[in-house]
Structures are given as structure tokens and as C-alpha cells.
Short mmCIF file of C-alpha atoms in Angstrom, two decimals:
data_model
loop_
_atom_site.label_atom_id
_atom_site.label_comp_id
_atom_site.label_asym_id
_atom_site.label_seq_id
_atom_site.Cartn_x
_atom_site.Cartn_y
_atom_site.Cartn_z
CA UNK M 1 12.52 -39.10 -19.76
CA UNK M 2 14.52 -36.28 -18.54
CA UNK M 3 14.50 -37.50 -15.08
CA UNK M 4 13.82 -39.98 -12.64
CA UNK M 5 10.49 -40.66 -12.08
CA UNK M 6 9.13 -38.82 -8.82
CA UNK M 7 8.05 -41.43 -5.97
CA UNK M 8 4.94 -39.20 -5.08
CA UNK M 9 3.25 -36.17 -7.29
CA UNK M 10 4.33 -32.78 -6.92
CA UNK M 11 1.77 -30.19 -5.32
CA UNK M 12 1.86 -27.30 -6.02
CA UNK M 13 -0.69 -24.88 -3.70
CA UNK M 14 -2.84 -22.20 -5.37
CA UNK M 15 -5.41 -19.53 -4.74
CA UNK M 16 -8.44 -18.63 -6.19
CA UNK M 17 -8.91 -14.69 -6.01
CA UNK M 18 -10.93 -12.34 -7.70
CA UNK M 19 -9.20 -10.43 -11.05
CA UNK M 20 -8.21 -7.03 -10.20
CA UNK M 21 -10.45 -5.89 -13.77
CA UNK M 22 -13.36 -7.71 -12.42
CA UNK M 23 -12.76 -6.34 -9.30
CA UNK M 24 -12.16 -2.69 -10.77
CA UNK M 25 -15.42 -2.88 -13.20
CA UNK M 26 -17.29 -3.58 -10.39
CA UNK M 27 -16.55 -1.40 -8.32
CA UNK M 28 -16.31 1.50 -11.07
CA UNK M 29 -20.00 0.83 -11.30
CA UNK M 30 -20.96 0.85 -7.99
CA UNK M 31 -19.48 4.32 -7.21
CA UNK M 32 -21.71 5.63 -10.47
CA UNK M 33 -24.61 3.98 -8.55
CA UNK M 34 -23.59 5.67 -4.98
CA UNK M 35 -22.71 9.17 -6.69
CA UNK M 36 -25.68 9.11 -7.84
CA UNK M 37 -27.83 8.41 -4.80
CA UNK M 38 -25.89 10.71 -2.97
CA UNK M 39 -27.30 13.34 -5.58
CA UNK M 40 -30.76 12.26 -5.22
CA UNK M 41 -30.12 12.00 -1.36
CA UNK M 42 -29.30 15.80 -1.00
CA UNK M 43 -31.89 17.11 -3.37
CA UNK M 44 -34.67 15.25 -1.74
CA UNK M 45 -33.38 17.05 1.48
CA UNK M 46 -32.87 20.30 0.24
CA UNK M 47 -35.50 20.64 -2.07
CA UNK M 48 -38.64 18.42 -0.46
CA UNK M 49 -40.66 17.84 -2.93
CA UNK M 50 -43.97 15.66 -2.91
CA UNK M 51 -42.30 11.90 -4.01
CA UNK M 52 -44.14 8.63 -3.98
CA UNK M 53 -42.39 7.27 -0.66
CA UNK M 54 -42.36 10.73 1.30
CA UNK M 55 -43.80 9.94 4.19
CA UNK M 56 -41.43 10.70 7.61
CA UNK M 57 -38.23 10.94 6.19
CA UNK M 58 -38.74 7.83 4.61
CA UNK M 59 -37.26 8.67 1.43
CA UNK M 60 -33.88 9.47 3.14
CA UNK M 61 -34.00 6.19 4.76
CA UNK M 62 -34.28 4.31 1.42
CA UNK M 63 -31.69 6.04 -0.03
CA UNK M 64 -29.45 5.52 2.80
CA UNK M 65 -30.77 1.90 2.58
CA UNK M 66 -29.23 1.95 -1.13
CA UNK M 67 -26.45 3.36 -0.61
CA UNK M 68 -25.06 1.09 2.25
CA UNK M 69 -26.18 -1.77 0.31
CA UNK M 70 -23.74 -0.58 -2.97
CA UNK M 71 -20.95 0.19 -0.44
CA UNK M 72 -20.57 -3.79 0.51
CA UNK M 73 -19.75 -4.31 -3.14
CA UNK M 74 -16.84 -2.00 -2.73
CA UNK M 75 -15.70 -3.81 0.81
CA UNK M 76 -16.74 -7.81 -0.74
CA UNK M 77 -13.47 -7.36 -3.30
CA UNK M 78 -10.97 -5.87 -1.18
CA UNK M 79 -9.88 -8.65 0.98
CA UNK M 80 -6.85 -9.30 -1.82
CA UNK M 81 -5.54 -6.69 -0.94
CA UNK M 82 -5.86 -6.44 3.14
CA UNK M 83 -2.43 -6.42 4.49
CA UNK M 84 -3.20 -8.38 7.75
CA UNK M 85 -5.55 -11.02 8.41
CA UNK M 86 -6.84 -8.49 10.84
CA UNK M 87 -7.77 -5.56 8.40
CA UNK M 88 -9.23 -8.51 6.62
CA UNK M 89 -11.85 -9.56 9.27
CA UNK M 90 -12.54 -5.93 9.53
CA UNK M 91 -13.44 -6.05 5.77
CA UNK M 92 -14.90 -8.85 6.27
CA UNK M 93 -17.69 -7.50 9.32
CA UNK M 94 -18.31 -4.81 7.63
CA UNK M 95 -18.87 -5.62 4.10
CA UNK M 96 -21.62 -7.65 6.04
CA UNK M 97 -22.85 -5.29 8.25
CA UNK M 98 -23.11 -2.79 5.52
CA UNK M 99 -24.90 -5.24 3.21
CA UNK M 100 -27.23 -6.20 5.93
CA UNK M 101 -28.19 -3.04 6.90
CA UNK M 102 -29.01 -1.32 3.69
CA UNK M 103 -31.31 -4.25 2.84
CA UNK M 104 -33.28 -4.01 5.91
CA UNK M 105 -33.43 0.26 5.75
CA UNK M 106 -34.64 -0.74 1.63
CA UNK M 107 -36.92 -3.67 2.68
CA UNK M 108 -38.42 -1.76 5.98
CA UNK M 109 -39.37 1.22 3.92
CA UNK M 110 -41.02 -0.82 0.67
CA UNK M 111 -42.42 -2.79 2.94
CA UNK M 112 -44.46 -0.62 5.12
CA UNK M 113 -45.20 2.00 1.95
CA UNK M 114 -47.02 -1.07 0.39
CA UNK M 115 -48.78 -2.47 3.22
CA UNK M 116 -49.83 1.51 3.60
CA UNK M 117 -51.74 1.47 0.37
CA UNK M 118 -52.62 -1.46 0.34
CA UNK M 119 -54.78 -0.70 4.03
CA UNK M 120 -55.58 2.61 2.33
CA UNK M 121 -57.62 1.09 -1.20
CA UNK M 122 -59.48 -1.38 1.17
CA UNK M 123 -62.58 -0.10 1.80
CA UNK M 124 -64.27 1.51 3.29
CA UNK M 125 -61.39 4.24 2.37
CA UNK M 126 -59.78 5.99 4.58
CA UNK M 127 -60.50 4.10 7.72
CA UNK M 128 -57.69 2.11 7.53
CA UNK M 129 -55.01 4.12 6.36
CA UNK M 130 -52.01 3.75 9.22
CA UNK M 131 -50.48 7.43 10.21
CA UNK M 132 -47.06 8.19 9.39
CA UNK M 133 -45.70 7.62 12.79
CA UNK M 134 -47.28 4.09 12.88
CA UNK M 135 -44.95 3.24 10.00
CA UNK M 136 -41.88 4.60 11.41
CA UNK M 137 -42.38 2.51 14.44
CA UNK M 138 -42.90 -0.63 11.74
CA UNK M 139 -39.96 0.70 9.65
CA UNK M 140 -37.91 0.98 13.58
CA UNK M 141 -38.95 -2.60 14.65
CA UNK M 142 -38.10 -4.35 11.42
CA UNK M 143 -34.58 -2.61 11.31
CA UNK M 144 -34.23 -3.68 15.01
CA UNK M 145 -34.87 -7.49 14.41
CA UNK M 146 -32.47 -7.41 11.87
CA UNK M 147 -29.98 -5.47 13.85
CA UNK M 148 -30.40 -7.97 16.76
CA UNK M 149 -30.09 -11.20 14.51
CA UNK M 150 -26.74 -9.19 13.42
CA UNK M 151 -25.56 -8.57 17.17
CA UNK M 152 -25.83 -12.13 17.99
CA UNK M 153 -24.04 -13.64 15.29
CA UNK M 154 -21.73 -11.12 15.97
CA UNK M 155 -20.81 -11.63 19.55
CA UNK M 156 -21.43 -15.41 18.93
CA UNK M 157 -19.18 -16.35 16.23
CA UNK M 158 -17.62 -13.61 14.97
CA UNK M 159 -17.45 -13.54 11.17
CA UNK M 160 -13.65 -14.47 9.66
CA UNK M 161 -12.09 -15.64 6.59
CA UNK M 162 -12.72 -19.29 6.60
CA UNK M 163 -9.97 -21.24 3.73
CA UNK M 164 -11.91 -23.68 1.33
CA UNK M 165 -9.81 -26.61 -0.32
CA UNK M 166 -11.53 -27.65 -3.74
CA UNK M 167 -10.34 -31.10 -5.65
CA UNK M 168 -6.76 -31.45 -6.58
CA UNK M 169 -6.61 -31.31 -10.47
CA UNK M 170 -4.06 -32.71 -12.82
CA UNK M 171 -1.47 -29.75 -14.37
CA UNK M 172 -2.16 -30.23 -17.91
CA UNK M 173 1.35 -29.38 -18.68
CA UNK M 174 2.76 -31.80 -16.43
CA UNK M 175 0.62 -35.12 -15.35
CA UNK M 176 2.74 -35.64 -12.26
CA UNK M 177 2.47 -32.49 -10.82
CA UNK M 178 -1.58 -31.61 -9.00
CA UNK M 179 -2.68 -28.47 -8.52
CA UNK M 180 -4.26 -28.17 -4.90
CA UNK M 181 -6.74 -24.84 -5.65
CA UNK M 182 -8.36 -23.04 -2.21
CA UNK M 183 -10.34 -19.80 -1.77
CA UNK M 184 -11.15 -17.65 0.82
CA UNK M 185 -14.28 -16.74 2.07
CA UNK M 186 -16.03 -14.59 4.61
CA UNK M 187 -18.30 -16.81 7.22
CA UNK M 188 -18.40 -18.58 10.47
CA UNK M 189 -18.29 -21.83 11.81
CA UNK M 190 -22.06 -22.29 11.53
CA UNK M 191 -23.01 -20.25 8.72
CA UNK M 192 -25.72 -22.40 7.44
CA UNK M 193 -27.64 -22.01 10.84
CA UNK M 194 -27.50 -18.76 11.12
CA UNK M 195 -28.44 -18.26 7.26
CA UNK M 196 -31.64 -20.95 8.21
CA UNK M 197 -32.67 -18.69 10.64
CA UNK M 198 -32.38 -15.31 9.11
CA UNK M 199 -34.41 -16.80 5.78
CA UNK M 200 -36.63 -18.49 8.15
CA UNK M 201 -38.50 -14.81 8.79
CA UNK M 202 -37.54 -12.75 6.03
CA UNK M 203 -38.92 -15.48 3.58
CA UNK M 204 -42.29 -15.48 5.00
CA UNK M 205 -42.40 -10.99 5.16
CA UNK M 206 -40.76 -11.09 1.35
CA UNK M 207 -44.01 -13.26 0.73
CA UNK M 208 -46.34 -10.66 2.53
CA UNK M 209 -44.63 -7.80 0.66
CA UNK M 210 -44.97 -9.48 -3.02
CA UNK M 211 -48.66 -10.56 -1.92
CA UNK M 212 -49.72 -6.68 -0.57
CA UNK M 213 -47.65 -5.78 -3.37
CA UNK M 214 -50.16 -7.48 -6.06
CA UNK M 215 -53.14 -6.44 -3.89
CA UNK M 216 -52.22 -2.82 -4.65
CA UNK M 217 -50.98 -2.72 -8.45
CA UNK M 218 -53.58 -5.59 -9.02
CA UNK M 219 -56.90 -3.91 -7.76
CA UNK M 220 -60.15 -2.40 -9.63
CA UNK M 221 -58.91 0.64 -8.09
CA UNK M 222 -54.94 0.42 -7.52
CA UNK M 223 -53.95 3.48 -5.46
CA UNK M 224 -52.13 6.06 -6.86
CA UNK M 225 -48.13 5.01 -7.30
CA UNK M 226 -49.04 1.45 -6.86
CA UNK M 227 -47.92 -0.35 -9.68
CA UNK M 228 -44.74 1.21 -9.44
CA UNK M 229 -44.29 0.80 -5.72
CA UNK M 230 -45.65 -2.58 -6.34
CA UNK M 231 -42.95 -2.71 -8.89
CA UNK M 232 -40.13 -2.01 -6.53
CA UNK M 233 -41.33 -4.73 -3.96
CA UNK M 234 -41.78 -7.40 -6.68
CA UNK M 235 -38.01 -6.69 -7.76
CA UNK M 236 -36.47 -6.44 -4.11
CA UNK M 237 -38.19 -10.22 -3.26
CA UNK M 238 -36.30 -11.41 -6.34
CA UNK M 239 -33.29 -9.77 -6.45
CA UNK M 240 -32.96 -11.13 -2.69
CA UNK M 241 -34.16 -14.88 -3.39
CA UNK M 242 -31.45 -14.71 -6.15
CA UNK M 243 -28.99 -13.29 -3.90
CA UNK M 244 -29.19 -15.87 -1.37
CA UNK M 245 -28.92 -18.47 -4.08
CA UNK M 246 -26.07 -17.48 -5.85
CA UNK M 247 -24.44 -17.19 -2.02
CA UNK M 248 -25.04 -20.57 -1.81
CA UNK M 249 -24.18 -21.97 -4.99
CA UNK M 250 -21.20 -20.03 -5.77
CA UNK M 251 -19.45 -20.90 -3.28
CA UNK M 252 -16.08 -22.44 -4.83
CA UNK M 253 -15.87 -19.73 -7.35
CA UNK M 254 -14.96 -16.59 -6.13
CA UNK M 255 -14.88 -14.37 -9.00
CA UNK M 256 -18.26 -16.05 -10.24
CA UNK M 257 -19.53 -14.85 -6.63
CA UNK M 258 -18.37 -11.52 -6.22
CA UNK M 259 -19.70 -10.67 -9.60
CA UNK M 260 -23.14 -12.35 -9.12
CA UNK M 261 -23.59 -11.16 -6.38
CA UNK M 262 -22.25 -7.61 -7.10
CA UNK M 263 -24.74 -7.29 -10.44
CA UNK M 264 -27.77 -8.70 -8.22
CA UNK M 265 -26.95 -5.91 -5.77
CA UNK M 266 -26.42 -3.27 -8.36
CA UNK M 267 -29.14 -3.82 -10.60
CA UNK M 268 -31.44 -4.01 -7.81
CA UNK M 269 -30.45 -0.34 -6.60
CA UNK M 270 -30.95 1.13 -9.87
CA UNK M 271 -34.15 -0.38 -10.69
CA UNK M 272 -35.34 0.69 -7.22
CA UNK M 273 -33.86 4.22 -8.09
CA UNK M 274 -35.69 4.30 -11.52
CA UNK M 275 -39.11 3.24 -10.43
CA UNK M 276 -39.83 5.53 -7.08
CA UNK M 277 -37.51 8.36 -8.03
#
């Protein structure tokens, strides 16, 4: 050969990061989607018209709902280029926070909207429709849990960049040197417990949603808007139980992540846009 033969292989250490065109599509789209909530957003204040969720302000709260929720895609890409590890745990909290947040403020409102009609078509009609401020209180309780849940894990175990090593593979240029591939991601210690426990009761009120959701659009008389609110809550159970799985299962590819996740985000704010707006 060229050379003596090398007593041990050569390692050579390499990360796995997200392409700066993936990264730049992505986030290309998501500022169309938030430009264009933000237009929606400030004619629904300035011009209050009579909309399918207008009911307290609630229509301001799902948009604001949507557009925190498209503003983590913009934070889940940037930690390549965070020039400390400290602006990178800020990204880090708040592409969370941000995601967090706009799901509950999207879920909250859905949620109560459909559990609204769905009191109002069971007879006898008009007995058991709940008032407006009865549903901001639900809408204020449900963004509170989630808040709290939040707060804890917070102040528990703050959220970081944790380093994950995946299997050494062989260069296929050069059989004695390995290539020792790692990736960053943002979590804590004990992610999966927190994750349990969050699931644990937003699995069993996506289930209520989805089954007042079909008692509305599905009824011998389904109340007017139904189908399409029932629409919206059908798509927001999915688009989260697909969310959480491709969290989980994506896990040692970043790029395959961050765009998973970021289309599953996307797509469900414009479908929500289309149907109740």
C-alpha cells in the first residue's frame, strides 16, 4: 500500500445539521403563512365582521394561536447558526414555548367552538347553549394547564441542546477510516416523562374534540358552520398525533425532523386558515 498499516481506525467526528436550502424553503414558507395571518388578524379587528368562530375575541385568539405556532418553525432551524451555546438554549426555550403556546390558543378555541354547537343542536335547542363568557373561562383554563405543565418543566429541567452519537459507519472511500456522525437536539434529561404526561391529557381532550366534532357535522340537523368547524378539529387531532410521532421517530435525522415537522405545522395552519376564514 502506500503506507503502513494504521494500528487502530481513524475517526473522524461529524455533525448532522440541517441544509441551509431546507432550512431557507422552510422558512420562506412559513413567513407567507404568518404574513398572511397577520392580514387576516388586522382585518378581523378593524373590520368585525360576523365569522364562524366570532364569539369574544375568539377569532383573534386563533389567529394569534397560528401565528405563534408558524413562528417555532422559524426558531426550530436556527440553532446552526447561534453563536453561543447560550443564544442557543434561548432558541431552544422559545422555539418551544412558542410552539406550545400557539397549539393550546388553536386547540382552546376549536375546542370550545365545537363543544358550543355541539350543546347548542342537542335538544331541546337553546337550553344548552353555553354564553360567550363561559367559553372564555374554558378557552382561559385550558391555556392555563398548558402554561403550568410548561412552567414546571421549565423551572425543573430546563430545556438544552442535548448531543446524540449515532453508529460509527465505514468511509466508503477509505475502509480504515469510521465516520462517528452526532446531532443536536433540543430536550431535557427526562424528556420522555414529561412528553408521557403532557399526551397523557391532551390525548384523551383531542378524543373529545374529534368525537363532539362528528356529533356536530354528523347530525340530522348539523348546526350551521359545523362541518367545517368539525373540519378544522378533525385536522388539528391529526396533524398533532402526527406531530408527536414524527418527534419521536425522527429523532436521528435532523433534517428529516425539522422538515416533518415544519410541513405538519404548516399545512395544519393553512388548512385551519382555509376552512374557518
Amino acid at each position: 500500500g502506500p503506507g503502513p498499516a494504521r494500528d487502530r481506525p481513524l475517526v473522524l467526528v461529524q455533525q448532522l445539521r440541517v441544509p441551509l436550502g431546507a432550512h431557507l424553503l422552510v422558512s420562506s414558507a412559513a413567513a407567507l403563512t404568518i404574513i398572511s395571518t397577520l392580514t387576516i388578524l388586522f382585518l378581523t379587528i378593524f373590520n368585525r365582521r360576523r365569522r364562524l368562530l366570532r364569539a369574544g375575541g375568539q377569532d383573534e385568539l386563533l389567529l394569534l394561536g397560528l401565528l405563534l405556532s408558524s413562528s417555532s418553525v422559524l426558531l426550530s432551524g436556527l440553532d446552526a447558526a447561534s453563536p453561543s451555546s447560550r443564544t442557543s438554549g434561548l432558541l431552544c426555550s422559545a422555539g418551544l414555548w412558542t410552539l406550545w403556546v400557539g397549539h393550546s390558543l388553536t386547540f382552546a378555541v376549536v375546542f370550545t367552538r365545537t363543544w358550543a354547537l355541539s350543546a347548542a343542536s342537542t335538544p331541546p335547542v337553546g337550553q344548552s347553549q353555553l354564553k360567550g363568557s363561559l367559553l372564555g373561562c374554558l378557552v382561559l383554563w385550558a391555556l392555563l394547564l398548558d402554561l403550568g405543565v410548561l412552567t414546571s418543566w421549565q423551572l425543573v429541567e430546563p430545556l438544552r441542546w442535548l448531543v446524540l452519537r449515532h453508529g460509527p459507519q465505514t468511509d466508503p472511500a477509505d475502509p480504515d477510516v469510521l465516520v462517528q456522525r452526532f446531532s443536536e437536539q433540543c430536550g431535557s434529561a427526562n424528556m420522555e416523562l414529561w412528553l408521557t404526561a403532557v399526551y397523557g391529557y391532551k390525548g384523551p381532550l383531542l378524543g373529545l374534540g374529534c368525537y363532539l366534532a362528528w356529533s356536530v357535522s354528523a347530525g340530522s340537523r348539523p348546526a350551521e358552520g359545523g362541518k367545517r368547524l368539525g373540519l378544522a378539529m378533525f385536522a388539528l387531532a391529526a396533524f398533532s398525533v402526527a406531530g408527536a410521532a414524527v418527534s419521536l421517530l425522527t429523532s436521528h435525522s435532523p433534517s428529516l425532523r425539522f422538515c416533518l415537522g415544519s410541513v405538519l405545522v404548516l399545512s395544519c395552519h393553512v388548512l385551519t386558515l382555509g376552512v374557518l376564514f
